[in-house]
């Protein structure tokens, strides 16, 4: 209802931000796009004494190629920027799809990947793509920098490995194999401005006709993004026929632990896990094959808004 | 706690003291009297409070006013002045909305028009699907969107025609 | 079909430019000097006695100017229908739902007011919560509202014709249920109100309402003020759809806080408060049995309905009657039995919403009609054509179809949708469905018993002669009434639309019952037409005298005064007089025919201000039985729709691909606005069919009181709606006009249900048709069954915490 009163700081560089965070944590909160934060402030779910805006720290924004051929994604990169970034569409199409699906155009113009990951809602759409791509997250504090696996970063609803005095300063996506790609599938009732009922993200890497690497991650079916190792295991080292993909999708259901809530029942969510995982695997496979053939990149971006 | 905020609103630089927790929507409406920015939910769900922040549509209820420091804000009040041909009081998108019957209760109209104008600036020749995506964050309960979409497509045509006859892009120079 | 100059055209709405530029003022855009901000304390619990309220800390907060509790406000009960005045401004002993109003604060700013609310300490003693209508009526259920024994808010029992003997003759009998969920109006502008008192004790309430008249009456009653000292003004209103038709506690509190503080006070709802206040669509459970003869003639309808009313009555008594009476048409149905029950529960109060009471009933009826067609082996379109009413038919419950373009509507959607090529030929997962509906064009009676005019209006010619001013208390809430009234005035007088100005939505201007039951085009239209006719005649009378001719020798067209057909007249002397009189004016006409402006000016110079009033009240309508008033109307609009949809056979998600919609609105006034109402109705209907439902937890707290989790359509959810405007000549409408605002929603939900059956072969019994529900039906082989509209036979069962 009534926003709590707080001081506001807008540091111009990372050191200033880390110093302020260190001094004032845990009562300080870092503001990324603010689309979640403003709601929380209004509903008094958070009552910080200081809000530190990260908007004026150039190093935190944007996507660029890393020296190893991977991608460095700044946490302040907006969903809109991710959804339309050609590097992301090429290397991590699932991430572009997830970012392009989230919220509304207005929200996508503000919401950032860093905010989405650090707020750690079970329905955070960018977390599963980041996880299936095996990203590492860079956490910085006044004391230094450490890296954690994206897969272990989110520990529960609203909870992450980030300490209050730390900032997420980079999302590092490893280089993509020539025959690897990903896809994101989600189900919502309405077609926009929606909260995901269930999502499935799949990443596949091929070697010849066989699956060399597979990764699956599910959204909104557990307290955090839920990895789908059971499904991935079905595919490793085998030819990804439609039957195998269906088996993998079916096996993935075991990895979900959804609950009943007013957005959807646990039973329906389990059903969606199977359907959406199959669709995500199928599309990731088609993309991986196209990449392997050196297919048109633009074509491989199909479906990206 | 109040802090000074400098920003450019509808082309004019200004300074205003704002509460640190004040949203951009609250400052535009309350401090600056720009009540064309409507608040339908205050939670970023309806898009009625859409303004252009550095040219891009955002929900002004989800932006702290201080986050607009040093940026340019365009509200519905600024759109006509900015985009209208000489002697006209309406921006081509506004004119198309008026003409097509795209406005009923009008509460979503300012935000909707700004989203449409931003789309046409970025994508002068949109498909119907492009328009639907671009307006998907602006809820309308009255129209079923059909006349809004027709109006946006008509505005694209009228902008294309006026640009074809006028090489100097009167909207140029914006990000 | 008409030879009107103005009517039936596509006029640009008078308010469109102001709304496009953001200059149109809605209530919350208005700030008055010295204005205070109010806020309301709502009950956080669904059912409890209030043991104590301590406001001392709130009163002590700097900036707080008034704190009101039940002890400080009038005890006068209010509501919608006088027999069910069951609300008090603030709860005294007991709260009945999460959201019930307990206290109110006025302070120098909104933050202070809200902070003060947090300082009010209320001690509640919890009572058993009842959230389910069947439970509320069950044996042993505790009583929620002191007025409603057994939690029975209203019961209707009606029978027309002889259902039992018709059933004995029927060869095809179809029976089924439909259960919906509570829905929200979800208009974009949350309610807001500003009250101020002047030094003579006159109160002005500026409010986001559909009816300034009913608000004025209720405010005067509760504040014990003469009606004439209460002025209610409606600025621009951001949609209403029903829930803004009744006077709210918030409006009354705004007035009471202004009286307590001697300063203007504004209260504006948050979106959450819109959901808590609600007054929107009830949850309905219908059970119907429909019978037909072997040759496809409908014989009877046996209908039972249960409405979950929430805590108070609001419009709900009318709702439960409408749920039955609106099935009398648009088909020839010789007998109909209806048992309707409305219960109170510990939830927000439900009331009127677009298609009042009839929408879910219509959905089940039209679904059963398809089932009858299936059993008969008939095409659903043909069965409808066979049974539909025509102009002049009277329903078994005495509703008179004075005009009815039902055939034109059905044929138009059949031909416009490719029905014959598609029906039964689409692949599994795709379907096409048809349905019809009809609706009142204005309720035949006001909500309080009275012989009042339903609408009066004044038309004044400005003294320079050039402008026609229409003054009315009608409420343009976005549907375009002002423009329609201007068009009727322009048509009647014979001037162009840009010569007409409209001031409206103000109780100082006229009496008008407001924007509900699709009444304004017909009723206010009549009043404006009469006033315009009179004022035009006053001008022509002066001219005729001057010219020494009869009034019938003159006509007005396109702003010019012309001789009637075959009459030869010379206006030169009048022109000369006018020019002499206006020496020095810069815009005197020099040649061409005499303008109406000149004529009107000359008339003013001779007789003073040219002003006339008009009024309308419906004739005595309907039968003599109890509840006969509800459903009566001077005219009925009707419509037919064909919906085509696709179902994702795995996820259950439905995509509506196209809608073909035909509506008979009588004479269209503004064609663009007619289509706008049709498209808006379809949009509301589709999303009520697919997504919309207000959800509660076991403690009666609303789970989705926001526009992210309460889903109204986005631009990506709406298909193209192909609008076909059918025009009939309604004898009881002004220029033959009748409604389009609500009837157009009637066929949408059943057309979706019927299309879904075509796609999947299943008859769904629950709304909304969420992806989950459809997927579950696909997996289990059958849709989830609806509940019975009977009280829970297991008896009352307490909800465990």
Short mmCIF file of C-alpha atoms in Angstrom, two decimals, chain C residues 293-711:
data_model
loop_
_atom_site.label_atom_id
_atom_site.label_comp_id
_atom_site.label_asym_id
_atom_site.label_seq_id
_atom_site.Cartn_x
_atom_site.Cartn_y
_atom_site.Cartn_z
CA UNK C 293 -41.16 -32.06 -30.25
CA UNK C 294 -40.00 -34.58 -32.82
CA UNK C 295 -40.21 -31.93 -35.51
CA UNK C 296 -37.92 -29.58 -33.58
CA UNK C 297 -40.36 -27.22 -31.92
CA UNK C 298 -39.26 -26.11 -28.48
CA UNK C 299 -41.88 -27.05 -25.90
CA UNK C 300 -40.60 -26.23 -22.44
CA UNK C 301 -37.74 -25.12 -20.26
CA UNK C 302 -37.39 -26.22 -16.68
CA UNK C 303 -34.72 -24.13 -15.03
CA UNK C 304 -33.12 -23.92 -11.64
CA UNK C 305 -30.38 -21.45 -10.72
CA UNK C 306 -28.26 -20.68 -7.70
CA UNK C 307 -26.44 -17.38 -7.40
CA UNK C 308 -23.61 -16.80 -4.95
CA UNK C 309 -24.33 -13.23 -3.94
CA UNK C 310 -21.53 -12.41 -1.55
CA UNK C 311 -22.21 -10.37 1.55
CA UNK C 312 -24.94 -7.94 0.49
CA UNK C 313 -27.77 -7.64 -2.02
CA UNK C 314 -26.68 -4.77 -4.28
CA UNK C 315 -28.38 -5.34 -7.67
CA UNK C 316 -28.57 -9.05 -6.92
CA UNK C 317 -32.33 -9.26 -6.56
CA UNK C 318 -32.70 -8.03 -10.12
CA UNK C 319 -29.89 -10.41 -11.12
CA UNK C 320 -31.70 -13.49 -9.89
CA UNK C 321 -34.88 -12.44 -11.70
CA UNK C 322 -33.02 -11.63 -14.92
CA UNK C 323 -31.32 -15.03 -14.81
CA UNK C 324 -34.74 -16.54 -15.39
CA UNK C 325 -36.69 -13.98 -17.36
CA UNK C 326 -34.13 -13.42 -20.09
CA UNK C 327 -34.65 -16.97 -21.35
CA UNK C 328 -38.21 -16.15 -22.42
CA UNK C 329 -36.82 -15.17 -25.84
CA UNK C 330 -35.59 -14.97 -28.50
CA UNK C 331 -37.13 -18.36 -29.25
CA UNK C 332 -40.78 -19.32 -29.16
CA UNK C 333 -40.91 -21.16 -25.88
CA UNK C 334 -44.49 -21.95 -24.84
CA UNK C 335 -43.72 -22.89 -21.26
CA UNK C 336 -40.99 -22.10 -18.79
CA UNK C 337 -40.50 -22.83 -15.10
CA UNK C 338 -37.87 -21.07 -13.09
CA UNK C 339 -36.65 -21.50 -9.57
CA UNK C 340 -33.92 -19.02 -8.77
CA UNK C 341 -32.11 -18.68 -5.47
CA UNK C 342 -29.58 -16.13 -4.35
CA UNK C 343 -27.61 -16.81 -1.22
CA UNK C 344 -25.34 -14.60 0.82
CA UNK C 345 -21.80 -15.75 1.54
CA UNK C 346 -18.71 -14.22 3.20
CA UNK C 347 -17.35 -12.85 -0.04
CA UNK C 348 -17.43 -9.54 -1.88
CA UNK C 349 -20.89 -8.52 -3.02
CA UNK C 350 -21.93 -9.35 -6.54
CA UNK C 351 -24.26 -7.22 -8.59
CA UNK C 352 -24.86 -6.20 -12.15
CA UNK C 353 -22.45 -6.73 -14.99
CA UNK C 354 -22.88 -6.44 -18.75
CA UNK C 355 -25.71 -8.74 -19.77
CA UNK C 356 -27.09 -8.55 -16.24
CA UNK C 357 -28.00 -11.96 -14.85
CA UNK C 358 -28.53 -13.47 -18.26
CA UNK C 359 -25.10 -14.35 -19.51
CA UNK C 360 -24.45 -17.72 -17.89
CA UNK C 361 -28.10 -18.77 -18.17
CA UNK C 362 -27.96 -17.93 -21.87
CA UNK C 363 -24.76 -19.94 -22.20
CA UNK C 364 -26.37 -23.12 -20.84
CA UNK C 365 -29.61 -22.62 -22.76
CA UNK C 366 -27.77 -22.26 -26.06
CA UNK C 367 -25.56 -25.23 -25.26
CA UNK C 368 -28.69 -27.33 -24.62
CA UNK C 369 -30.19 -26.05 -27.84
CA UNK C 370 -27.21 -27.57 -29.65
CA UNK C 371 -27.78 -30.81 -27.76
CA UNK C 372 -31.40 -30.83 -28.88
CA UNK C 373 -30.25 -30.23 -32.45
CA UNK C 374 -27.79 -33.10 -32.13
CA UNK C 375 -30.50 -35.48 -30.92
CA UNK C 376 -32.79 -34.41 -33.71
CA UNK C 377 -30.03 -34.64 -36.28
CA UNK C 378 -30.67 -31.00 -37.14
CA UNK C 379 -28.21 -28.25 -37.98
CA UNK C 380 -27.96 -25.93 -34.94
CA UNK C 381 -28.50 -22.93 -37.19
CA UNK C 382 -31.64 -24.44 -38.70
CA UNK C 383 -33.04 -25.31 -35.27
CA UNK C 384 -32.55 -21.72 -34.21
CA UNK C 385 -34.14 -20.37 -37.37
CA UNK C 386 -37.05 -22.70 -36.87
CA UNK C 387 -37.75 -21.58 -33.33
CA UNK C 388 -36.77 -17.92 -33.29
CA UNK C 389 -39.26 -15.18 -32.59
CA UNK C 390 -40.20 -12.42 -34.96
CA UNK C 391 -41.33 -8.87 -34.51
CA UNK C 392 -44.68 -8.80 -32.74
CA UNK C 393 -44.16 -12.04 -30.82
CA UNK C 394 -44.65 -12.00 -27.07
CA UNK C 395 -42.71 -14.38 -24.83
CA UNK C 396 -44.44 -16.69 -22.38
CA UNK C 397 -43.36 -14.28 -19.63
CA UNK C 398 -44.93 -11.27 -21.35
CA UNK C 399 -41.93 -9.64 -23.01
CA UNK C 400 -42.99 -7.95 -26.23
CA UNK C 401 -40.61 -8.24 -29.18
CA UNK C 402 -41.73 -5.05 -30.86
CA UNK C 403 -38.92 -5.48 -33.37
CA UNK C 404 -36.56 -8.43 -33.69
CA UNK C 405 -34.07 -8.98 -36.46
CA UNK C 406 -33.23 -12.47 -35.23
CA UNK C 407 -33.53 -14.08 -38.65
CA UNK C 408 -31.31 -11.47 -40.26
CA UNK C 409 -28.71 -11.95 -37.51
CA UNK C 410 -28.66 -15.75 -37.75
CA UNK C 411 -28.51 -15.76 -41.52
CA UNK C 412 -25.81 -13.11 -41.52
CA UNK C 413 -23.47 -15.05 -39.24
CA UNK C 414 -24.23 -18.32 -41.01
CA UNK C 415 -23.33 -16.82 -44.37
CA UNK C 416 -20.52 -14.61 -43.08
CA UNK C 417 -18.68 -17.38 -41.24
CA UNK C 418 -18.68 -20.11 -43.86
CA UNK C 419 -20.82 -22.15 -41.45
CA UNK C 420 -22.14 -24.56 -44.03
CA UNK C 421 -18.68 -25.46 -45.33
CA UNK C 422 -17.15 -25.80 -41.88
CA UNK C 423 -19.75 -27.25 -39.57
CA UNK C 424 -18.86 -30.84 -38.76
CA UNK C 425 -16.02 -30.80 -41.28
CA UNK C 426 -13.19 -29.33 -39.24
CA UNK C 427 -10.45 -31.66 -37.98
CA UNK C 428 -10.38 -32.73 -34.34
CA UNK C 429 -9.14 -29.86 -32.24
CA UNK C 430 -10.86 -27.26 -34.36
CA UNK C 431 -14.45 -26.29 -33.96
CA UNK C 432 -17.18 -23.89 -34.92
CA UNK C 433 -20.18 -22.95 -32.83
CA UNK C 434 -23.18 -20.69 -33.02
CA UNK C 435 -25.39 -19.03 -30.44
CA UNK C 436 -27.92 -16.24 -30.13
CA UNK C 437 -29.15 -13.89 -27.48
CA UNK C 438 -31.30 -10.89 -26.78
CA UNK C 439 -31.37 -8.16 -24.18
CA UNK C 440 -33.46 -5.32 -22.83
CA UNK C 441 -33.17 -1.85 -24.23
CA UNK C 442 -33.62 -0.18 -20.91
CA UNK C 443 -35.29 -1.66 -17.84
CA UNK C 444 -39.02 -1.05 -17.89
CA UNK C 445 -39.02 0.15 -14.28
CA UNK C 446 -36.62 2.13 -12.09
CA UNK C 447 -34.85 0.38 -9.21
CA UNK C 448 -37.13 2.12 -6.73
CA UNK C 449 -40.87 2.11 -7.20
CA UNK C 450 -41.79 5.41 -8.81
CA UNK C 451 -43.60 7.04 -11.70
CA UNK C 452 -40.52 9.13 -12.33
CA UNK C 453 -39.45 10.00 -15.80
CA UNK C 454 -36.59 7.68 -16.63
CA UNK C 455 -34.97 10.43 -18.57
CA UNK C 456 -35.44 14.12 -19.07
CA UNK C 457 -33.29 16.39 -21.17
CA UNK C 458 -33.06 20.00 -22.12
CA UNK C 459 -32.08 21.42 -25.47
CA UNK C 460 -31.17 25.07 -25.56
CA UNK C 461 -30.20 27.20 -28.52
CA UNK C 462 -27.35 29.45 -27.52
CA UNK C 463 -28.34 33.09 -27.80
CA UNK C 464 -26.15 33.73 -30.82
CA UNK C 465 -28.17 31.05 -32.55
CA UNK C 466 -25.21 29.07 -33.73
CA UNK C 467 -24.93 26.35 -31.15
CA UNK C 468 -27.32 23.73 -29.91
CA UNK C 469 -26.70 22.81 -26.29
CA UNK C 470 -27.95 19.45 -25.04
CA UNK C 471 -28.15 19.15 -21.26
CA UNK C 472 -28.71 15.80 -19.66
CA UNK C 473 -27.84 13.79 -16.59
CA UNK C 474 -27.12 10.74 -18.75
CA UNK C 475 -23.79 9.05 -18.11
CA UNK C 476 -21.28 8.63 -20.88
CA UNK C 477 -18.96 6.08 -19.30
CA UNK C 478 -17.08 5.43 -22.49
CA UNK C 479 -19.83 3.90 -24.60
CA UNK C 480 -20.41 7.10 -26.55
CA UNK C 481 -23.75 8.36 -25.23
CA UNK C 482 -22.84 12.03 -25.53
CA UNK C 483 -22.11 11.63 -29.21
CA UNK C 484 -25.26 9.60 -29.81
CA UNK C 485 -27.34 12.29 -28.10
CA UNK C 486 -25.64 15.03 -30.13
CA UNK C 487 -26.38 13.09 -33.29
CA UNK C 488 -30.03 12.70 -32.35
CA UNK C 489 -30.28 16.43 -31.58
CA UNK C 490 -28.55 17.36 -34.84
CA UNK C 491 -30.75 15.02 -36.85
CA UNK C 492 -33.91 16.27 -35.19
CA UNK C 493 -33.18 19.95 -35.59
CA UNK C 494 -31.56 19.62 -38.98
CA UNK C 495 -28.13 21.02 -38.20
CA UNK C 496 -24.66 19.59 -38.53
CA UNK C 497 -23.09 17.63 -35.72
CA UNK C 498 -20.41 20.24 -35.10
CA UNK C 499 -23.14 22.72 -34.15
CA UNK C 500 -24.15 20.59 -31.17
CA UNK C 501 -22.57 20.63 -27.74
CA UNK C 502 -23.45 18.19 -24.99
CA UNK C 503 -23.12 18.70 -21.27
CA UNK C 504 -24.08 15.64 -19.31
CA UNK C 505 -23.61 13.54 -16.23
CA UNK C 506 -24.78 16.16 -13.74
CA UNK C 507 -27.86 15.98 -11.54
CA UNK C 508 -28.26 19.75 -11.92
CA UNK C 509 -29.08 19.27 -15.59
CA UNK C 510 -31.89 16.73 -15.68
CA UNK C 511 -33.15 13.46 -14.29
CA UNK C 512 -31.66 10.42 -15.90
CA UNK C 513 -31.43 7.00 -14.34
CA UNK C 514 -28.05 6.52 -15.96
CA UNK C 515 -26.03 4.03 -17.91
CA UNK C 516 -27.34 0.59 -17.00
CA UNK C 517 -29.66 -1.96 -18.60
CA UNK C 518 -28.68 -0.54 -22.01
CA UNK C 519 -31.17 2.26 -21.63
CA UNK C 520 -29.63 5.57 -22.62
CA UNK C 521 -29.80 5.52 -26.42
CA UNK C 522 -33.45 4.60 -26.27
CA UNK C 523 -34.62 6.54 -23.24
CA UNK C 524 -32.36 9.58 -23.17
CA UNK C 525 -32.54 9.52 -26.94
CA UNK C 526 -36.30 9.94 -26.76
CA UNK C 527 -35.98 12.80 -24.28
CA UNK C 528 -33.41 14.62 -26.39
CA UNK C 529 -35.38 14.07 -29.55
CA UNK C 530 -38.49 15.52 -27.96
CA UNK C 531 -36.64 18.56 -26.60
CA UNK C 532 -34.87 19.15 -29.90
CA UNK C 533 -38.11 18.87 -31.82
CA UNK C 534 -39.76 21.38 -29.53
CA UNK C 535 -36.99 23.92 -29.68
CA UNK C 536 -36.76 23.65 -33.45
CA UNK C 537 -40.51 24.21 -33.67
CA UNK C 538 -40.23 27.30 -31.49
CA UNK C 539 -37.82 28.79 -33.98
CA UNK C 540 -39.93 27.80 -36.95
CA UNK C 541 -42.99 29.26 -35.27
CA UNK C 542 -41.31 32.66 -35.08
CA UNK C 543 -40.20 32.42 -38.70
CA UNK C 544 -43.60 31.27 -39.88
CA UNK C 545 -45.22 34.23 -38.15
CA UNK C 546 -42.74 36.63 -39.69
CA UNK C 547 -43.25 35.17 -43.13
CA UNK C 548 -46.96 34.77 -42.73
CA UNK C 549 -46.81 31.10 -43.60
CA UNK C 550 -47.54 27.92 -41.77
CA UNK C 551 -44.79 26.05 -39.92
CA UNK C 552 -45.25 23.13 -42.23
CA UNK C 553 -44.09 25.31 -45.09
CA UNK C 554 -40.61 25.32 -43.56
CA UNK C 555 -37.98 22.71 -43.05
CA UNK C 556 -34.45 22.69 -41.64
CA UNK C 557 -31.72 20.76 -43.34
CA UNK C 558 -27.95 20.79 -43.01
CA UNK C 559 -28.16 23.96 -40.94
CA UNK C 560 -30.30 25.79 -43.46
CA UNK C 561 -33.90 26.88 -43.31
CA UNK C 562 -35.55 25.88 -46.56
CA UNK C 563 -39.06 25.97 -47.94
CA UNK C 564 -40.90 22.69 -47.70
CA UNK C 565 -41.21 20.60 -50.83
CA UNK C 566 -43.26 22.51 -53.45
CA UNK C 567 -43.39 25.73 -51.44
CA UNK C 568 -41.92 28.93 -52.75
CA UNK C 569 -40.68 31.33 -50.10
CA UNK C 570 -38.52 34.41 -50.02
CA UNK C 571 -36.31 34.74 -46.97
CA UNK C 572 -34.71 37.99 -48.16
CA UNK C 573 -36.51 40.20 -45.65
CA UNK C 574 -35.40 38.00 -42.78
CA UNK C 575 -31.83 38.06 -44.07
CA UNK C 576 -31.99 41.87 -44.29
CA UNK C 577 -33.37 42.13 -40.76
CA UNK C 578 -30.64 39.88 -39.46
CA UNK C 579 -27.91 41.81 -41.23
CA UNK C 580 -29.21 45.17 -39.95
CA UNK C 581 -29.42 43.81 -36.44
CA UNK C 582 -25.85 42.55 -36.56
CA UNK C 583 -24.03 45.46 -38.12
CA UNK C 584 -20.42 45.24 -37.24
CA UNK C 585 -20.44 41.46 -36.69
CA UNK C 586 -17.80 39.91 -38.84
CA UNK C 587 -19.43 36.64 -39.74
CA UNK C 588 -22.80 37.63 -41.15
CA UNK C 589 -23.97 35.46 -44.03
CA UNK C 590 -24.24 37.43 -47.25
CA UNK C 591 -25.78 35.12 -49.73
CA UNK C 592 -27.25 31.64 -49.92
CA UNK C 593 -30.22 30.31 -48.03
CA UNK C 594 -31.17 31.48 -44.56
CA UNK C 595 -29.18 29.59 -41.97
CA UNK C 596 -30.70 28.00 -38.89
CA UNK C 597 -28.28 30.12 -36.92
CA UNK C 598 -29.88 33.29 -38.25
CA UNK C 599 -33.33 31.89 -37.68
CA UNK C 600 -32.50 30.85 -34.16
CA UNK C 601 -31.00 34.25 -33.39
CA UNK C 602 -34.03 36.07 -34.75
CA UNK C 603 -36.25 33.86 -32.64
CA UNK C 604 -34.21 34.70 -29.54
CA UNK C 605 -34.44 38.44 -30.29
CA UNK C 606 -38.17 38.12 -30.40
CA UNK C 607 -38.94 35.64 -27.64
CA UNK C 608 -35.88 35.27 -25.49
CA UNK C 609 -33.89 32.12 -24.82
CA UNK C 610 -34.99 29.21 -26.95
CA UNK C 611 -35.05 26.22 -24.66
CA UNK C 612 -37.19 23.14 -24.45
CA UNK C 613 -37.34 19.99 -22.39
CA UNK C 614 -38.16 16.46 -23.29
CA UNK C 615 -38.84 13.43 -21.20
CA UNK C 616 -39.36 9.74 -21.45
CA UNK C 617 -40.91 7.08 -19.35
CA UNK C 618 -41.81 3.67 -20.67
CA UNK C 619 -45.45 2.69 -20.93
CA UNK C 620 -46.75 0.14 -18.44
CA UNK C 621 -45.05 -3.07 -19.46
CA UNK C 622 -45.18 -6.75 -18.64
CA UNK C 623 -47.45 -9.16 -16.84
CA UNK C 624 -49.01 -9.15 -13.40
CA UNK C 625 -46.98 -11.91 -11.76
CA UNK C 626 -44.40 -11.36 -9.02
CA UNK C 627 -41.16 -10.18 -10.60
CA UNK C 628 -42.87 -9.34 -13.88
CA UNK C 629 -41.05 -6.01 -13.99
CA UNK C 630 -37.60 -7.58 -14.42
CA UNK C 631 -36.99 -8.25 -18.06
CA UNK C 632 -39.57 -5.81 -19.33
CA UNK C 633 -38.34 -3.18 -21.70
CA UNK C 634 -39.75 -0.94 -24.40
CA UNK C 635 -37.61 -2.85 -26.91
CA UNK C 636 -35.18 -5.73 -27.28
CA UNK C 637 -31.95 -5.97 -29.19
CA UNK C 638 -30.82 -9.38 -30.39
CA UNK C 639 -27.73 -10.96 -31.81
CA UNK C 640 -26.13 -14.09 -33.20
CA UNK C 641 -22.49 -15.12 -33.25
CA UNK C 642 -20.36 -17.82 -34.78
CA UNK C 643 -17.07 -18.60 -33.05
CA UNK C 644 -14.30 -20.63 -34.60
CA UNK C 645 -11.55 -21.94 -32.35
CA UNK C 646 -8.60 -24.30 -32.10
CA UNK C 647 -7.58 -26.40 -29.13
CA UNK C 648 -4.06 -27.49 -28.35
CA UNK C 649 -4.90 -31.15 -27.75
CA UNK C 650 -2.03 -31.57 -25.32
CA UNK C 651 -1.98 -28.42 -23.23
CA UNK C 652 -5.70 -27.73 -23.52
CA UNK C 653 -5.12 -24.16 -24.50
CA UNK C 654 -7.91 -22.66 -26.59
CA UNK C 655 -7.23 -20.09 -29.29
CA UNK C 656 -10.22 -18.29 -30.69
CA UNK C 657 -9.54 -17.85 -34.38
CA UNK C 658 -12.47 -15.76 -35.49
CA UNK C 659 -15.82 -14.40 -34.42
CA UNK C 660 -18.64 -13.43 -36.74
CA UNK C 661 -21.10 -11.25 -34.90
CA UNK C 662 -24.42 -9.84 -36.04
CA UNK C 663 -26.48 -7.56 -33.84
CA UNK C 664 -29.85 -5.95 -34.36
CA UNK C 665 -29.61 -2.50 -32.80
CA UNK C 666 -32.63 -1.02 -34.54
CA UNK C 667 -31.55 2.15 -36.29
CA UNK C 668 -27.81 2.51 -35.73
CA UNK C 669 -27.03 5.96 -34.38
CA UNK C 670 -23.23 6.00 -34.63
CA UNK C 671 -22.12 3.02 -36.68
CA UNK C 672 -18.57 3.15 -35.31
CA UNK C 673 -19.82 3.09 -31.73
CA UNK C 674 -22.19 0.21 -32.51
CA UNK C 675 -19.27 -1.85 -33.76
CA UNK C 676 -17.23 -0.76 -30.76
CA UNK C 677 -19.90 -2.10 -28.41
CA UNK C 678 -20.09 -5.35 -30.37
CA UNK C 679 -16.33 -5.87 -30.35
CA UNK C 680 -16.05 -4.90 -26.70
CA UNK C 681 -18.84 -7.31 -25.76
CA UNK C 682 -17.23 -10.16 -27.63
CA UNK C 683 -13.92 -9.40 -25.95
CA UNK C 684 -15.49 -9.50 -22.50
CA UNK C 685 -17.49 -12.62 -23.34
CA UNK C 686 -14.54 -14.51 -24.77
CA UNK C 687 -12.35 -13.91 -21.79
CA UNK C 688 -15.12 -14.67 -19.35
CA UNK C 689 -15.44 -17.94 -21.24
CA UNK C 690 -11.72 -18.66 -21.21
CA UNK C 691 -9.92 -17.06 -18.26
CA UNK C 692 -11.78 -14.79 -15.93
CA UNK C 693 -12.45 -15.88 -12.37
CA UNK C 694 -12.01 -14.23 -9.00
CA UNK C 695 -10.32 -16.71 -6.67
CA UNK C 696 -10.39 -16.95 -2.89
CA UNK C 697 -8.44 -18.89 -0.33
CA UNK C 698 -10.10 -20.85 2.45
CA UNK C 699 -10.23 -17.75 4.63
CA UNK C 700 -12.10 -15.75 2.03
CA UNK C 701 -9.13 -13.65 0.96
CA UNK C 702 -9.05 -12.78 -2.70
CA UNK C 703 -6.04 -14.46 -4.32
CA UNK C 704 -6.00 -12.52 -7.55
CA UNK C 705 -7.09 -8.97 -6.82
CA UNK C 706 -4.86 -7.64 -9.57
CA UNK C 707 -4.82 -7.48 -13.35
CA UNK C 708 -1.95 -9.97 -13.72
CA UNK C 709 -3.76 -12.87 -12.10
CA UNK C 710 -7.27 -11.73 -12.99
CA UNK C 711 -7.01 -12.04 -16.71
#
